[in-house]
């Protein structure tokens, strides 16, 4: 639920008894697409704000935390990622980070709602600056169906950058979907999924992701926490699953010598994110 009172945008997390607010100058856009309500605000201190069905998606100021951690740990864990598929990610920030890796030869963004991308092009152009890269491909449709139809053993890395596990995104947190991801992955392939708040969801959503990824055959699964101020509790996570690679080893030298700019990710942050808080170890161990 969201409210806009005396210049403040507020997202209320009823079940948690918490809320998050940003002081806004104005609402820049609102529309109802085939899939969701889309809103864009101009905020006083966080730049532009995108809201989907009342949930904060991203802001100009702090989306780098999420987009860097949803991409670089998995890309530097994979031995040689060449073909990458992003499910969701309509704001194009994840695609931009993926294409910073010169070894990536082909990247697909499979977003169900084209309107998200069109609004991002207008209100978050800095996230769309790689959209013209010849390696970038766009498919507007359901990622669940796309993963059923894709050629087996054809993808190195699958990034599930979706909304919360409700509505059209619910199927992206299901065992059948992970099984389809497994079939799509080449040997040495990795899946990484936005996995919500460690504080709120370690014993529920995150544990379910671990269990279902392992049931689907992803032998190694690890959750990496990271800060994300605009999301519930300000603490978020991504969960990586791999067919065969232990996920505590990554191309540390390549990460340290990466030929591109990041603002949060580096090899020490990557190594640190693999160190699990005790309550997560307790909640997630088999
Ligand atoms: N950073 C955001 C977060 O963590 O909540 C997610 C960013 S991106 C805007 C999420 C995208 O997932 C949305 O644009 C939404 O339309 C898309 N999405 C939801 N369900 C989908 C599905 N089944 N297939 C493809 N895209 C989907």
GROMACS .gro file of C-alpha atoms and ligand atoms in nm:
model
  313
    1UNK     CA    1   0.000   0.000   0.000
    2UNK     CA    2   0.132   0.346  -0.080
    3UNK     CA    3   0.027   0.692   0.022
    4UNK     CA    4   0.126   1.037  -0.097
    5UNK     CA    5   0.082   1.280   0.190
    6UNK     CA    6   0.212   1.635   0.213
    7UNK     CA    7   0.489   1.568  -0.036
    8UNK     CA    8   0.597   1.226   0.096
    9UNK     CA    9   0.570   0.898  -0.098
   10UNK     CA   10   0.523   0.615   0.151
   11UNK     CA   11   0.525   0.239   0.091
   12UNK     CA   12   0.367   0.061   0.387
   13UNK     CA   13   0.469  -0.298   0.468
   14UNK     CA   14   0.157  -0.395   0.660
   15UNK     CA   15   0.275  -0.742   0.763
   16UNK     CA   16   0.602  -0.605   0.897
   17UNK     CA   17   0.459  -0.300   1.073
   18UNK     CA   18   0.711  -0.085   0.889
   19UNK     CA   19   0.709   0.171   0.608
   20UNK     CA   20   0.952   0.350   0.380
   21UNK     CA   21   0.912   0.713   0.267
   22UNK     CA   22   1.081   0.948   0.020
   23UNK     CA   23   1.014   1.320  -0.003
   24UNK     CA   24   0.885   1.386  -0.354
   25UNK     CA   25   0.874   1.701  -0.564
   26UNK     CA   26   0.614   1.567  -0.811
   27UNK     CA   27   0.463   1.264  -0.978
   28UNK     CA   28   0.607   1.249  -1.329
   29UNK     CA   29   0.398   0.965  -1.474
   30UNK     CA   30   0.131   0.711  -1.398
   31UNK     CA   31  -0.031   0.442  -1.613
   32UNK     CA   32  -0.192   0.101  -1.590
   33UNK     CA   33  -0.028  -0.149  -1.824
   34UNK     CA   34  -0.161  -0.494  -1.911
   35UNK     CA   35   0.034  -0.627  -1.612
   36UNK     CA   36   0.069  -0.361  -1.341
   37UNK     CA   37   0.036   0.000  -1.232
   38UNK     CA   38   0.347   0.200  -1.316
   39UNK     CA   39   0.436   0.525  -1.137
   40UNK     CA   40   0.738   0.753  -1.167
   41UNK     CA   41   0.816   1.024  -0.911
   42UNK     CA   42   1.078   1.297  -0.890
   43UNK     CA   43   1.219   1.281  -0.536
   44UNK     CA   44   1.412   1.548  -0.346
   45UNK     CA   45   1.717   1.338  -0.258
   46UNK     CA   46   1.702   1.003  -0.447
   47UNK     CA   47   1.648   1.121  -0.802
   48UNK     CA   48   1.370   0.949  -0.993
   49UNK     CA   49   1.167   0.671  -0.832
   50UNK     CA   50   0.992   0.382  -1.013
   51UNK     CA   51   0.700   0.212  -0.841
   52UNK     CA   52   0.522  -0.099  -0.974
   53UNK     CA   53   0.187  -0.194  -0.821
   54UNK     CA   54   0.272   0.021  -0.521
   55UNK     CA   55   0.613  -0.142  -0.461
   56UNK     CA   56   0.934   0.058  -0.486
   57UNK     CA   57   1.140  -0.086  -0.772
   58UNK     CA   58   1.439   0.148  -0.798
   59UNK     CA   59   1.569   0.500  -0.761
   60UNK     CA   60   1.836   0.688  -0.948
   61UNK     CA   61   2.048   0.718  -0.636
   62UNK     CA   62   2.079   0.365  -0.501
   63UNK     CA   63   1.995   0.116  -0.777
   64UNK     CA   64   2.368   0.053  -0.833
   65UNK     CA   65   2.379  -0.159  -0.516
   66UNK     CA   66   2.120  -0.401  -0.649
   67UNK     CA   67   2.226  -0.408  -1.014
   68UNK     CA   68   2.594  -0.465  -0.932
   69UNK     CA   69   2.525  -0.743  -0.681
   70UNK     CA   70   2.271  -0.914  -0.909
   71UNK     CA   71   2.537  -0.947  -1.179
   72UNK     CA   72   2.907  -0.929  -1.094
   73UNK     CA   73   2.928  -1.202  -0.825
   74UNK     CA   74   2.764  -1.453  -1.062
   75UNK     CA   75   2.960  -1.335  -1.367
   76UNK     CA   76   3.294  -1.361  -1.185
   77UNK     CA   77   3.196  -1.696  -1.035
   78UNK     CA   78   3.128  -1.845  -1.377
   79UNK     CA   79   3.446  -1.954  -1.550
   80UNK     CA   80   3.367  -1.795  -1.887
   81UNK     CA   81   3.012  -1.652  -1.921
   82UNK     CA   82   2.928  -1.585  -2.285
   83UNK     CA   83   2.548  -1.613  -2.315
   84UNK     CA   84   2.341  -1.449  -2.041
   85UNK     CA   85   1.962  -1.439  -1.999
   86UNK     CA   86   1.791  -1.187  -1.772
   87UNK     CA   87   1.434  -1.269  -1.671
   88UNK     CA   88   1.256  -0.946  -1.577
   89UNK     CA   89   1.498  -0.656  -1.539
   90UNK     CA   90   1.281  -0.425  -1.749
   91UNK     CA   91   1.455  -0.113  -1.618
   92UNK     CA   92   1.769  -0.236  -1.807
   93UNK     CA   93   2.008  -0.175  -1.516
   94UNK     CA   94   2.099  -0.542  -1.490
   95UNK     CA   95   2.158  -0.562  -1.867
   96UNK     CA   96   2.392  -0.262  -1.846
   97UNK     CA   97   2.606  -0.431  -1.580
   98UNK     CA   98   2.615  -0.764  -1.769
   99UNK     CA   99   2.737  -0.592  -2.086
  100UNK     CA  100   3.032  -0.438  -1.899
  101UNK     CA  101   3.191  -0.784  -1.917
  102UNK     CA  102   3.383  -0.802  -2.248
  103UNK     CA  103   3.362  -1.183  -2.255
  104UNK     CA  104   2.982  -1.176  -2.274
  105UNK     CA  105   2.886  -1.235  -2.638
  106UNK     CA  106   2.506  -1.234  -2.612
  107UNK     CA  107   2.261  -1.102  -2.352
  108UNK     CA  108   1.881  -1.146  -2.359
  109UNK     CA  109   1.639  -0.942  -2.150
  110UNK     CA  110   1.304  -1.123  -2.117
  111UNK     CA  111   1.064  -0.872  -1.962
  112UNK     CA  112   0.689  -0.937  -1.950
  113UNK     CA  113   0.593  -0.566  -1.956
  114UNK     CA  114   0.741  -0.354  -2.235
  115UNK     CA  115   0.608  -0.041  -2.068
  116UNK     CA  116   0.867  -0.079  -1.789
  117UNK     CA  117   1.147  -0.057  -2.043
  118UNK     CA  118   0.991   0.234  -2.232
  119UNK     CA  119   0.949   0.433  -1.911
  120UNK     CA  120   1.304   0.347  -1.802
  121UNK     CA  121   1.436   0.478  -2.135
  122UNK     CA  122   1.268   0.811  -2.053
  123UNK     CA  123   1.320   0.844  -1.677
  124UNK     CA  124   1.635   0.633  -1.616
  125UNK     CA  125   1.833   0.684  -1.940
  126UNK     CA  126   2.157   0.611  -1.756
  127UNK     CA  127   2.038   0.251  -1.706
  128UNK     CA  128   1.957   0.215  -2.076
  129UNK     CA  129   2.285   0.342  -2.220
  130UNK     CA  130   2.392  -0.011  -2.326
  131UNK     CA  131   2.060  -0.097  -2.492
  132UNK     CA  132   2.213  -0.028  -2.833
  133UNK     CA  133   2.500  -0.272  -2.776
  134UNK     CA  134   2.495  -0.529  -3.061
  135UNK     CA  135   2.510  -0.804  -2.796
  136UNK     CA  136   2.182  -0.685  -2.637
  137UNK     CA  137   1.856  -0.863  -2.731
  138UNK     CA  138   1.507  -0.785  -2.603
  139UNK     CA  139   1.209  -1.020  -2.578
  140UNK     CA  140   0.886  -0.890  -2.427
  141UNK     CA  141   0.697  -1.185  -2.283
  142UNK     CA  142   0.659  -1.422  -1.988
  143UNK     CA  143   0.991  -1.551  -1.858
  144UNK     CA  144   0.828  -1.871  -1.731
  145UNK     CA  145   0.717  -1.967  -2.082
  146UNK     CA  146   1.043  -1.846  -2.236
  147UNK     CA  147   1.241  -2.082  -2.014
  148UNK     CA  148   1.017  -2.372  -2.116
  149UNK     CA  149   1.080  -2.300  -2.483
  150UNK     CA  150   1.454  -2.224  -2.483
  151UNK     CA  151   1.700  -2.469  -2.639
  152UNK     CA  152   1.853  -2.701  -2.375
  153UNK     CA  153   2.220  -2.657  -2.273
  154UNK     CA  154   2.233  -2.316  -2.438
  155UNK     CA  155   2.287  -2.058  -2.161
  156UNK     CA  156   2.579  -1.986  -1.927
  157UNK     CA  157   2.404  -1.757  -1.679
  158UNK     CA  158   2.038  -1.693  -1.592
  159UNK     CA  159   1.961  -1.380  -1.387
  160UNK     CA  160   1.610  -1.364  -1.239
  161UNK     CA  161   1.558  -0.992  -1.176
  162UNK     CA  162   1.187  -1.004  -1.103
  163UNK     CA  163   0.936  -0.833  -0.882
  164UNK     CA  164   0.831  -1.003  -0.557
  165UNK     CA  165   0.693  -1.361  -0.578
  166UNK     CA  166   0.336  -1.254  -0.647
  167UNK     CA  167   0.135  -1.203  -0.964
  168UNK     CA  168   0.325  -1.270  -1.288
  169UNK     CA  169   0.652  -1.319  -1.094
  170UNK     CA  170   0.518  -1.600  -0.872
  171UNK     CA  171   0.608  -1.864  -1.131
  172UNK     CA  172   0.970  -1.747  -1.127
  173UNK     CA  173   1.008  -1.876  -0.769
  174UNK     CA  174   0.876  -2.227  -0.844
  175UNK     CA  175   1.044  -2.569  -0.863
  176UNK     CA  176   0.922  -2.627  -1.219
  177UNK     CA  177   1.086  -2.303  -1.328
  178UNK     CA  178   1.417  -2.397  -1.167
  179UNK     CA  179   1.396  -2.733  -1.345
  180UNK     CA  180   1.354  -2.550  -1.676
  181UNK     CA  181   1.652  -2.328  -1.585
  182UNK     CA  182   1.858  -2.642  -1.518
  183UNK     CA  183   1.774  -2.778  -1.864
  184UNK     CA  184   1.861  -2.446  -2.027
  185UNK     CA  185   2.201  -2.417  -1.857
  186UNK     CA  186   2.522  -2.543  -2.015
  187UNK     CA  187   2.774  -2.738  -1.804
  188UNK     CA  188   2.915  -2.499  -1.543
  189UNK     CA  189   2.602  -2.282  -1.571
  190UNK     CA  190   2.475  -2.057  -1.290
  191UNK     CA  191   2.135  -1.913  -1.191
  192UNK     CA  192   2.110  -1.601  -0.975
  193UNK     CA  193   1.780  -1.472  -0.839
  194UNK     CA  194   1.680  -1.165  -0.641
  195UNK     CA  195   1.583  -1.332  -0.313
  196UNK     CA  196   1.423  -1.063  -0.098
  197UNK     CA  197   1.518  -0.954   0.255
  198UNK     CA  198   1.743  -1.177   0.471
  199UNK     CA  199   1.592  -1.034   0.789
  200UNK     CA  200   1.233  -1.098   0.680
  201UNK     CA  201   1.261  -1.401   0.455
  202UNK     CA  202   1.555  -1.625   0.555
  203UNK     CA  203   1.322  -1.886   0.707
  204UNK     CA  204   1.062  -1.858   0.431
  205UNK     CA  205   1.123  -1.738   0.075
  206UNK     CA  206   1.502  -1.776   0.084
  207UNK     CA  207   1.489  -2.121   0.244
  208UNK     CA  208   1.231  -2.227  -0.017
  209UNK     CA  209   1.455  -2.102  -0.297
  210UNK     CA  210   1.748  -2.305  -0.158
  211UNK     CA  211   1.537  -2.620  -0.125
  212UNK     CA  212   1.375  -2.592  -0.468
  213UNK     CA  213   1.699  -2.503  -0.649
  214UNK     CA  214   1.859  -2.814  -0.496
  215UNK     CA  215   1.558  -3.031  -0.583
  216UNK     CA  216   1.591  -2.903  -0.941
  217UNK     CA  217   1.953  -3.026  -0.947
  218UNK     CA  218   2.146  -2.708  -0.867
  219UNK     CA  219   2.385  -2.880  -0.629
  220UNK     CA  220   2.543  -2.563  -0.488
  221UNK     CA  221   2.330  -2.274  -0.357
  222UNK     CA  222   2.439  -1.963  -0.167
  223UNK     CA  223   2.269  -1.636  -0.070
  224UNK     CA  224   2.462  -1.308  -0.078
  225UNK     CA  225   2.320  -1.026   0.136
  226UNK     CA  226   2.375  -0.663   0.042
  227UNK     CA  227   2.240  -0.321   0.143
  228UNK     CA  228   1.947  -0.174  -0.050
  229UNK     CA  229   1.800   0.129   0.133
  230UNK     CA  230   1.473   0.156  -0.061
  231UNK     CA  231   1.363  -0.206  -0.008
  232UNK     CA  232   1.192  -0.341   0.305
  233UNK     CA  233   1.443  -0.350   0.596
  234UNK     CA  234   1.706  -0.183   0.374
  235UNK     CA  235   1.881  -0.521   0.345
  236UNK     CA  236   1.840  -0.739   0.035
  237UNK     CA  237   1.992  -1.048  -0.122
  238UNK     CA  238   2.058  -1.253  -0.430
  239UNK     CA  239   2.076  -1.631  -0.433
  240UNK     CA  240   2.309  -1.816  -0.671
  241UNK     CA  241   2.266  -2.177  -0.773
  242UNK     CA  242   2.508  -2.381  -0.983
  243UNK     CA  243   2.501  -2.723  -1.146
  244UNK     CA  244   2.856  -2.812  -1.062
  245UNK     CA  245   3.075  -2.517  -0.952
  246UNK     CA  246   3.119  -2.467  -0.576
  247UNK     CA  247   3.013  -2.103  -0.536
  248UNK     CA  248   3.273  -2.001  -0.278
  249UNK     CA  249   3.541  -1.988  -0.546
  250UNK     CA  250   3.540  -1.707  -0.800
  251UNK     CA  251   3.776  -1.542  -1.048
  252UNK     CA  252   3.915  -1.313  -0.778
  253UNK     CA  253   4.203  -1.172  -0.989
  254UNK     CA  254   3.967  -1.096  -1.278
  255UNK     CA  255   3.730  -0.927  -1.034
  256UNK     CA  256   4.015  -0.719  -0.889
  257UNK     CA  257   4.139  -0.623  -1.236
  258UNK     CA  258   3.792  -0.570  -1.384
  259UNK     CA  259   3.812  -0.330  -1.683
  260UNK     CA  260   3.503  -0.132  -1.585
  261UNK     CA  261   3.372   0.100  -1.315
  262UNK     CA  262   3.164  -0.020  -1.024
  263UNK     CA  263   3.049   0.176  -0.716
  264UNK     CA  264   2.978  -0.106  -0.475
  265UNK     CA  265   3.108  -0.437  -0.612
  266UNK     CA  266   3.472  -0.536  -0.579
  267UNK     CA  267   3.649  -0.863  -0.498
  268UNK     CA  268   3.649  -0.790  -0.122
  269UNK     CA  269   3.276  -0.715  -0.120
  270UNK     CA  270   3.220  -1.037  -0.316
  271UNK     CA  271   3.431  -1.237  -0.071
  272UNK     CA  272   3.258  -1.068   0.223
  273UNK     CA  273   2.908  -1.138   0.091
  274UNK     CA  274   2.992  -1.511   0.089
  275UNK     CA  275   3.043  -1.494   0.468
  276UNK     CA  276   2.696  -1.588   0.592
  277UNK     CA  277   2.538  -1.416   0.897
  278UNK     CA  278   2.484  -1.683   1.163
  279UNK     CA  279   2.102  -1.664   1.155
  280UNK     CA  280   2.116  -1.731   0.780
  281UNK     CA  281   2.351  -2.025   0.824
  282UNK     CA  282   2.111  -2.163   1.086
  283UNK     CA  283   1.806  -2.105   0.865
  284UNK     CA  284   1.956  -2.235   0.542
  285UNK     CA  285   2.172  -2.532   0.629
  286UNK     CA  286   2.031  -2.866   0.515
  287LIG     N1  287   1.477  -0.448  -0.867
  287LIG     C1  288   1.341  -0.492  -0.864
  287LIG     C2  289   1.312  -0.575  -0.742
  287LIG     O1  290   1.406  -0.632  -0.683
  287LIG     O2  291   1.195  -0.582  -0.707
  287LIG     C3  292   1.308  -0.567  -0.990
  287LIG     C4  293   1.335  -0.486  -1.110
  287LIG     S1  294   1.247  -0.516  -1.255
  287LIG     C5  295   1.156  -0.369  -1.264
  287LIG     C6  296   1.129  -0.642  -1.214
  287LIG     C7  297   1.057  -0.680  -1.342
  287LIG     O3  298   1.011  -0.816  -1.340
  287LIG     C8  299   0.932  -0.596  -1.371
  287LIG     O4  300   0.959  -0.507  -1.476
  287LIG     C9  301   0.824  -0.699  -1.406
  287LIG     O5  302   0.742  -0.657  -1.514
  287LIG    C10  303   0.909  -0.820  -1.441
  287LIG     N2  304   0.839  -0.950  -1.435
  287LIG    C11  305   0.755  -0.994  -1.340
  287LIG     N3  306   0.712  -1.119  -1.370
  287LIG    C12  307   0.770  -1.153  -1.488
  287LIG    C13  308   0.766  -1.269  -1.571
  287LIG     N4  309   0.690  -1.376  -1.540
  287LIG     N5  310   0.840  -1.270  -1.685
  287LIG    C14  311   0.917  -1.163  -1.718
  287LIG     N6  312   0.926  -1.049  -1.644
  287LIG    C15  313   0.852  -1.045  -1.530
   0.00000   0.00000   0.00000
